[in-house]
Coordinates of C-alpha atoms in Angstrom, one line a residue:
M732 CA -30.7 3.4 87.6
L733 CA -27.1 4.9 87.6
H734 CA -26.9 4.6 91.4
F735 CA -27.9 1.0 91.1
L736 CA -25.4 0.3 88.4
Y737 CA -22.7 2.2 90.4
S738 CA -23.4 0.0 93.4
Q739 CA -23.3 -3.2 91.5
L740 CA -20.0 -2.2 89.9
F741 CA -18.5 -1.4 93.2
R742 CA -19.6 -4.8 94.6
L743 CA -17.9 -6.5 91.6
V744 CA -14.7 -4.5 92.2
L745 CA -14.6 -5.0 95.9
P746 CA -12.8 -8.4 96.0
F747 CA -10.1 -7.0 93.7
L748 CA -9.7 -4.0 96.1
L749 CA -9.2 -6.3 99.0
I750 CA -6.7 -8.4 97.0
K751 CA -4.9 -5.2 96.1
L752 CA -4.9 -4.1 99.7
W753 CA -3.4 -7.4 100.8
W754 CA -0.8 -7.4 98.0
Q755 CA 0.4 -3.9 98.7
G756 CA 0.5 -4.7 102.4
R757 CA 3.5 -6.9 101.8
R758 CA 5.7 -3.8 101.7
S759 CA 3.4 -1.4 103.6
P760 CA 1.8 -3.4 106.5
A761 CA -0.3 -0.4 107.4
L762 CA -2.3 -0.9 104.3
R763 CA -3.7 -4.2 105.7
Q764 CA -4.7 -2.5 109.0
G765 CA -8.4 -1.8 109.4
W766 CA -9.6 -4.0 106.5
R767 CA -12.7 -4.9 108.5
E768 CA -13.5 -1.2 109.0
R769 CA -13.4 -0.8 105.3
L770 CA -16.2 -3.3 105.1
G771 CA -18.2 -1.4 107.7
L772 CA -17.3 -3.8 110.6
V773 CA -16.2 -1.0 112.9
A774 CA -16.5 -0.9 116.7
R775 CA -19.9 0.2 117.9
S776 CA -20.1 3.7 119.4
E777 CA -21.5 3.9 122.9
Q778 CA -22.7 7.5 122.1
P779 CA -23.6 9.3 118.9
V780 CA -20.5 10.9 117.4
I781 CA -19.6 13.9 115.3
W782 CA -18.0 12.2 112.3
V783 CA -15.3 14.1 110.4
H784 CA -14.0 12.5 107.2
A785 CA -10.7 13.5 105.6
V786 CA -9.5 11.3 102.8
S787 CA -5.8 11.7 103.3
V788 CA -3.0 13.8 104.8
G789 CA -3.8 17.1 103.2
E790 CA -7.4 17.0 104.2
T791 CA -6.6 15.8 107.7
I792 CA -4.3 18.7 108.3
A793 CA -7.0 21.1 107.0
A794 CA -9.5 19.5 109.3
A795 CA -7.3 19.8 112.4
P796 CA -8.4 23.3 113.5
L797 CA -12.0 22.3 113.0
V798 CA -11.7 19.1 115.1
R799 CA -9.8 21.0 117.8
T800 CA -12.5 23.7 118.0
I801 CA -15.3 21.1 118.2
L802 CA -13.4 19.4 121.1
E803 CA -13.0 22.7 122.9
R804 CA -16.6 23.7 122.5
N805 CA -18.0 20.2 123.2
P806 CA -15.6 18.4 125.6
A807 CA -18.1 15.6 126.3
Q808 CA -19.0 15.0 122.7
P809 CA -17.2 12.0 121.1
V810 CA -15.6 12.8 117.7
L811 CA -14.8 10.2 115.1
T812 CA -12.2 10.9 112.4
T813 CA -11.9 8.7 109.3
A814 CA -9.5 8.5 106.4
M815 CA -9.0 6.4 103.3
T816 CA -5.2 6.1 103.5
P817 CA -2.8 4.9 106.2
T818 CA -0.9 8.2 105.9
G819 CA -4.1 10.1 106.6
S820 CA -4.9 7.9 109.6
E821 CA -1.3 8.2 111.0
R822 CA -1.4 12.0 110.6
A823 CA -4.7 12.2 112.5
R824 CA -3.4 10.1 115.4
A825 CA -0.3 12.3 115.6
L826 CA -2.5 15.4 115.6
F827 CA -5.2 14.4 118.1
G828 CA -3.8 11.6 120.2
D829 CA -6.4 9.9 122.4
R830 CA -8.9 12.8 122.2
V831 CA -10.8 11.3 119.2
Q832 CA -11.9 7.9 117.8
Y833 CA -10.3 6.6 114.6
A834 CA -11.3 4.3 111.8
Y835 CA -10.8 3.8 108.1
S836 CA -13.8 4.9 106.1
P837 CA -15.9 2.2 104.5
Y838 CA -15.7 1.2 100.8
D839 CA -18.8 2.6 99.1
T840 CA -20.9 -0.5 98.7
P841 CA -24.4 -0.4 100.1
G842 CA -23.7 -3.1 102.8
S843 CA -20.4 -1.6 103.9
A844 CA -21.8 1.9 104.2
D845 CA -25.0 0.8 106.0
R846 CA -23.0 -1.3 108.5
F847 CA -20.6 1.5 109.2
V848 CA -23.3 4.2 109.7
E849 CA -25.4 1.9 111.8
R850 CA -22.5 1.1 114.2
V851 CA -20.9 4.6 114.6
R852 CA -24.2 6.4 115.1
P853 CA -23.2 9.8 113.7
R854 CA -25.1 12.9 114.8
I855 CA -23.6 14.6 111.7
L856 CA -21.1 13.7 109.0
V857 CA -18.6 16.4 108.1
I858 CA -16.8 15.7 104.8
M859 CA -13.7 17.7 104.0
E860 CA -13.5 19.1 100.5
T861 CA -15.1 17.0 97.8
E862 CA -15.4 13.3 98.8
L863 CA -18.8 12.4 97.3
W864 CA -19.7 8.7 98.0
P865 CA -23.3 8.0 96.9
N866 CA -24.0 5.0 99.2
L867 CA -22.4 6.5 102.2
I868 CA -24.4 9.7 101.8
A869 CA -27.6 7.6 101.1
A870 CA -27.0 5.6 104.3
C871 CA -26.8 8.9 106.3
E872 CA -29.9 10.3 104.7
L873 CA -31.9 7.2 105.4
R874 CA -31.2 7.7 109.1
G875 CA -31.7 11.4 109.1
V876 CA -28.0 12.2 109.6
P877 CA -27.1 15.6 108.1
V878 CA -24.2 15.6 105.7
C879 CA -22.1 18.7 105.4
L880 CA -19.4 19.2 102.7
I881 CA -16.9 21.5 104.3
N882 CA -14.1 23.5 102.6
A883 CA -15.7 22.4 99.4
R884 CA -14.0 23.0 96.1
L885 CA -15.0 21.9 92.6
S886 CA -12.7 22.5 89.6
E887 CA -14.2 23.2 86.2
R888 CA -12.8 19.8 85.1
S889 CA -14.6 18.0 87.9
A890 CA -17.8 19.9 87.3
Q891 CA -17.8 18.8 83.7
G892 CA -17.3 15.2 84.8
Y893 CA -20.3 15.3 87.1
E894 CA -22.4 17.0 84.3
R895 CA -22.0 13.8 82.3
V896 CA -23.9 11.8 84.9
P897 CA -26.7 14.2 86.0
S898 CA -29.0 11.5 87.2
L899 CA -26.4 10.4 89.7
A900 CA -24.9 13.8 90.6
R901 CA -28.1 15.8 91.2
P902 CA -29.8 13.5 93.7
L903 CA -26.5 13.0 95.5
L904 CA -25.9 16.8 95.9
Q905 CA -29.5 17.5 96.9
S906 CA -29.1 15.0 99.7
I907 CA -26.3 17.1 101.3
R908 CA -27.6 19.4 104.0
W909 CA -24.9 22.1 103.6
I910 CA -22.1 22.8 101.2
A911 CA -19.5 25.3 102.6
A912 CA -17.7 26.3 99.4
Q913 CA -14.2 27.9 99.4
A914 CA -15.0 30.5 96.8
D915 CA -17.8 31.9 94.6
D916 CA -16.7 29.9 91.6
D917 CA -16.9 26.7 93.6
A918 CA -20.4 27.5 94.8
Q919 CA -21.6 28.3 91.3
R920 CA -20.3 25.0 90.0
F921 CA -22.0 23.0 92.8
C922 CA -25.3 24.7 92.0
R923 CA -24.7 24.2 88.3
I924 CA -24.4 20.4 88.7
G925 CA -27.4 20.1 91.0
A926 CA -26.9 21.4 94.5
R927 CA -29.7 23.4 96.1
P928 CA -28.7 27.1 96.1
D929 CA -30.3 27.6 99.6
R930 CA -27.9 24.9 101.0
V931 CA -24.7 26.4 99.5
S932 CA -22.6 29.1 101.2
V933 CA -19.3 30.7 100.5
T934 CA -17.2 30.5 103.7
G935 CA -13.7 30.7 102.4
S936 CA -11.0 28.0 103.0
V937 CA -10.1 26.8 106.5
K938 CA -6.6 26.2 105.1
F939 CA -6.1 29.9 105.6
D940 CA -6.7 29.5 109.3
I941 CA -3.3 28.0 109.8
D942 CA -0.9 29.1 112.5
V943 CA 2.9 28.6 112.9
D944 CA 3.3 28.2 116.7
D945 CA 6.4 29.0 118.8
E946 CA 7.3 25.4 119.2
Q947 CA 7.4 24.9 115.4
R948 CA 9.5 28.0 115.0
Q949 CA 12.0 27.0 117.6
S950 CA 12.3 23.4 116.2
A951 CA 12.8 24.8 112.7
E952 CA 15.5 27.2 113.9
R953 CA 17.4 24.5 115.7
L954 CA 17.3 22.2 112.6
R955 CA 18.4 25.0 110.3
S956 CA 21.3 26.0 112.5
E957 CA 22.7 22.5 112.2
W958 CA 23.1 23.0 108.4
G959 CA 25.3 26.0 108.5
N960 CA 24.9 29.3 106.8
R961 CA 23.8 28.1 103.3
P962 CA 20.9 28.8 101.0
V963 CA 18.1 26.2 101.3
W964 CA 15.1 25.5 99.1
I965 CA 12.4 22.9 99.7
A966 CA 10.5 20.9 97.1
A967 CA 7.4 19.5 99.0
S968 CA 4.8 16.9 98.2
T969 CA 6.5 15.7 95.1
H970 CA 5.3 12.9 92.8
D971 CA 6.9 10.4 90.5
G972 CA 7.8 12.3 87.3
E973 CA 8.8 15.4 89.2
D974 CA 11.8 14.3 91.3
E975 CA 14.1 13.9 88.4
Q976 CA 13.2 17.4 87.1
L977 CA 13.8 18.8 90.6
L978 CA 17.2 17.2 90.9
E979 CA 18.2 18.6 87.5
A980 CA 17.0 22.0 88.6
H981 CA 19.1 21.6 91.8
R982 CA 22.2 20.8 89.7
R983 CA 21.7 24.0 87.7
I984 CA 21.3 26.0 91.0
Q985 CA 24.4 24.5 92.4
S986 CA 26.4 25.5 89.4
R987 CA 25.8 29.1 90.5
L988 CA 25.3 28.6 94.2
P989 CA 27.5 25.5 95.2
E990 CA 26.4 25.6 98.8
A991 CA 22.7 25.4 98.0
L992 CA 20.8 22.6 99.8
L993 CA 17.6 21.0 98.5
V994 CA 15.1 19.6 101.1
L995 CA 13.1 17.0 99.1
V996 CA 9.8 15.8 100.5
P997 CA 8.0 13.0 98.5
R998 CA 4.3 13.0 98.9
H999 CA 3.9 9.3 99.5
P1000 CA 6.1 7.2 102.0
E1001 CA 6.2 4.2 99.7
R1002 CA 8.4 6.2 97.4
F1003 CA 11.0 7.2 100.0
E1004 CA 13.4 4.4 99.1
A1005 CA 13.1 4.9 95.3
V1006 CA 13.7 8.6 95.6
G1007 CA 16.7 8.1 97.8
A1008 CA 18.2 5.7 95.1
L1009 CA 17.4 8.3 92.4
I1010 CA 19.3 11.0 94.3
R1011 CA 22.4 8.7 94.8
S1012 CA 22.3 7.7 91.1
K1013 CA 22.5 11.4 90.1
G1014 CA 25.7 11.7 92.1
F1015 CA 24.4 14.0 94.9
R1016 CA 25.5 13.6 98.5
L1017 CA 22.4 12.5 100.4
A1018 CA 21.3 13.0 104.0
L1019 CA 18.3 11.2 105.4
R1020 CA 15.9 12.8 107.9
S1021 CA 14.9 9.3 109.3
R1022 CA 18.6 8.7 110.3
N1023 CA 19.1 12.3 111.6
D1024 CA 21.9 12.6 109.2
A1025 CA 23.9 15.8 109.3
A1026 CA 23.0 17.8 106.3
R1027 CA 25.9 20.2 106.6
G1028 CA 27.9 18.3 103.9
A1029 CA 24.9 17.1 101.9
D1030 CA 23.5 18.3 98.6
V1031 CA 20.0 16.9 99.1
Y1032 CA 18.2 16.3 102.4
L1033 CA 15.5 13.7 101.9
A1034 CA 12.6 14.0 104.3
D1035 CA 11.8 10.3 104.5
T1036 CA 9.5 10.7 107.6
M1037 CA 5.8 11.5 108.0
G1038 CA 4.1 14.5 109.6
E1039 CA 7.1 17.0 109.5
L1040 CA 6.3 19.0 106.4
M1041 CA 5.2 22.1 108.3
L1042 CA 8.4 22.0 110.4
L1043 CA 10.6 21.6 107.3
Y1044 CA 9.0 24.5 105.5
G1045 CA 10.4 26.6 108.4
T1046 CA 14.0 25.6 107.5
A1047 CA 13.8 26.9 103.9
D1048 CA 14.3 30.2 102.2
V1049 CA 12.2 29.3 99.1
A1050 CA 9.4 26.7 98.7
F1051 CA 8.4 24.8 95.6
V1052 CA 5.0 23.0 96.0
G1053 CA 4.8 19.7 94.1
G1054 CA 2.2 17.9 92.1
S1055 CA 2.3 20.9 89.7
L1056 CA 5.1 20.1 87.2
I1057 CA 3.0 17.1 86.2
E1058 CA -0.7 17.0 85.7
R1059 CA -1.5 16.1 89.3
G1060 CA -3.2 19.4 90.1
G1061 CA -0.9 20.7 92.7
H1062 CA -0.9 20.7 96.5
N1063 CA -1.6 23.2 99.3
P1064 CA 0.6 26.3 99.0
L1065 CA -0.7 28.0 102.2
E1066 CA 1.6 26.2 104.6
P1067 CA 4.8 27.8 103.1
A1068 CA 2.8 31.1 102.7
A1069 CA 2.0 31.0 106.4
W1070 CA 5.8 30.8 107.1
G1071 CA 6.3 33.9 104.9
L1072 CA 8.1 32.0 102.2
P1073 CA 8.1 32.9 98.5
V1074 CA 6.1 30.2 96.7
V1075 CA 7.1 28.6 93.4
T1076 CA 4.8 26.3 91.5
G1077 CA 4.5 24.5 88.2
P1078 CA 1.6 25.2 85.8
H1079 CA -0.8 22.4 86.9
V1080 CA -2.6 23.7 90.0
F1081 CA -6.3 23.0 89.2
N1082 CA -6.8 21.4 92.6
F1083 CA -6.1 24.7 94.2
D1084 CA -6.8 27.1 91.4
T1085 CA -8.7 29.6 93.6
I1086 CA -6.0 29.8 96.3
Y1087 CA -3.3 30.1 93.6
Q1088 CA -5.2 32.9 92.0
Q1089 CA -5.4 34.7 95.3
L1090 CA -1.6 34.3 95.8
S1091 CA -1.1 35.5 92.2
D1092 CA -3.3 38.6 92.8
G1093 CA -1.3 39.3 95.9
E1094 CA 2.1 39.0 94.0
A1095 CA 3.1 36.1 96.2
V1096 CA 3.7 33.2 93.8
I1097 CA 6.0 32.5 90.8
E1098 CA 4.8 30.0 88.1
V1099 CA 7.4 28.0 86.2
A1100 CA 7.0 25.6 83.3
S1101 CA 10.2 23.5 83.3
E1102 CA 13.2 22.5 85.3
R1103 CA 15.2 25.3 83.6
S1104 CA 12.7 28.0 84.6
L1105 CA 12.3 26.5 88.0
A1106 CA 16.1 26.6 88.5
E1107 CA 16.2 30.2 87.3
A1108 CA 13.4 31.3 89.7
V1109 CA 14.8 29.5 92.7
E1110 CA 18.3 30.7 92.0
Q1111 CA 17.2 34.3 91.7
L1112 CA 15.2 34.2 95.0
L1113 CA 18.1 32.5 96.9
A1114 CA 20.6 35.1 95.5
E1115 CA 18.4 38.1 96.2
P1116 CA 17.0 37.9 99.7
A1117 CA 15.2 41.2 99.5
Q1118 CA 13.0 39.9 96.6
A1119 CA 12.4 36.7 98.4
R1120 CA 11.3 38.6 101.6
R1121 CA 9.0 40.8 99.5
L1122 CA 7.2 37.7 98.0
G1123 CA 7.2 35.9 101.3
D1124 CA 5.6 38.9 103.1
N1125 CA 3.0 39.1 100.3
A1126 CA 2.3 35.4 100.8
R1127 CA 1.8 35.8 104.5
A1128 CA -0.4 38.9 103.9
V1129 CA -2.7 36.8 101.7
V1130 CA -3.1 34.2 104.4
E1131 CA -3.8 36.8 107.1
A1132 CA -6.4 38.6 104.8
N1133 CA -8.4 35.4 104.3
R1134 CA -8.7 34.0 107.8
G1135 CA -12.1 33.5 109.4
A1136 CA -13.5 30.5 107.5
L1137 CA -13.1 28.3 110.5
H1138 CA -15.4 30.4 112.7
R1139 CA -18.1 30.5 109.9
I1140 CA -17.9 26.7 109.4
V1141 CA -18.1 25.8 113.1
E1142 CA -21.1 28.1 113.5
G1143 CA -22.7 26.4 110.4
I1144 CA -22.1 22.9 111.8
E1145 CA -23.6 23.8 115.2
T1146 CA -26.6 25.3 113.5
R1147 CA -27.2 22.0 111.6
L1148 CA -26.8 20.1 114.8
A1149 CA -29.3 22.3 116.6
D1150 CA -31.8 21.8 113.8
Q1151 CA -31.9 18.0 114.3

């Protein structure tokens, strides 16, 4: 009954979603692209595909090693990647070029999901993290398509939410062929809300299987050399409500370290212009990445481009990871950790609580609660390179110690494909 009510509600909301898509597309034309795909009217696949779904940028980046490994092991096998957001789709195209097929994932009405699955003909659906869409999963189950939830995480807050609708959550989870959980706590929560224990494994997080290649290192060194010999900190994946706090923290830092440069990277491209205006209104000298502005004389370097965060981490001495000073839940701290940077975060990290706990256990992260404590932490790390190196080395060590999830997940996917 709850599934039926959910489907009817989504059908009622669908026209408003399409209107919202059209309205937002006035400023961001990419939002209007692929609207037919969102209704399931996707191009028909000539061959069955391995379908990898990653909702947005972070999940797409996490899926990249998996997709590359699938392509290497099965060069003749078509791979379809889907995303919910334009930024996720753009990032996938930048990562994979013409080696895979692309589409926006369908809205979760029964008709849209059925049309999409019927047309793309998946051999398997691999969902990154915790994107649980009842009608999409039901459409796959109807056709005997195994669904795997990979790099799966489930916070206590989310688990409690699913526990309020057990008649919807339990059948949904029991339809999933394999849940590859990031940690024991995640696995236990999935079982608690209805997953079959024999279909849940703890594989670790593929986000630990991240590499900084030579090309990225060289590009970061070239960019950093253009800025002169000055302390640099990066605030990455920031949200509305954080930027002003970060700028005030930077003002405090510059009162002690006048040459300090802040590299500010908003999470969403539609905010680039507003964040630039905020920076100017605070009296800071601004350089824009999109214009290749020289940052040597700037106070703030605004990264108003897409797909360069990993590169920009390599230019910094200290990294603050956003979404954590507000109750957003935080973003992935493993990219700066892989660079060997000391990681600073706000208190709200429930989206990555297991990873942050591992960094904390490894003495590789500093938690702050306000702009004042943020400024104090960053200033100390910039002023004391030995301490920053120690935390950065600890962060890299945590990444190295937890590699291997990718191999376990690829083996698991191939086992499910062989069982068909």
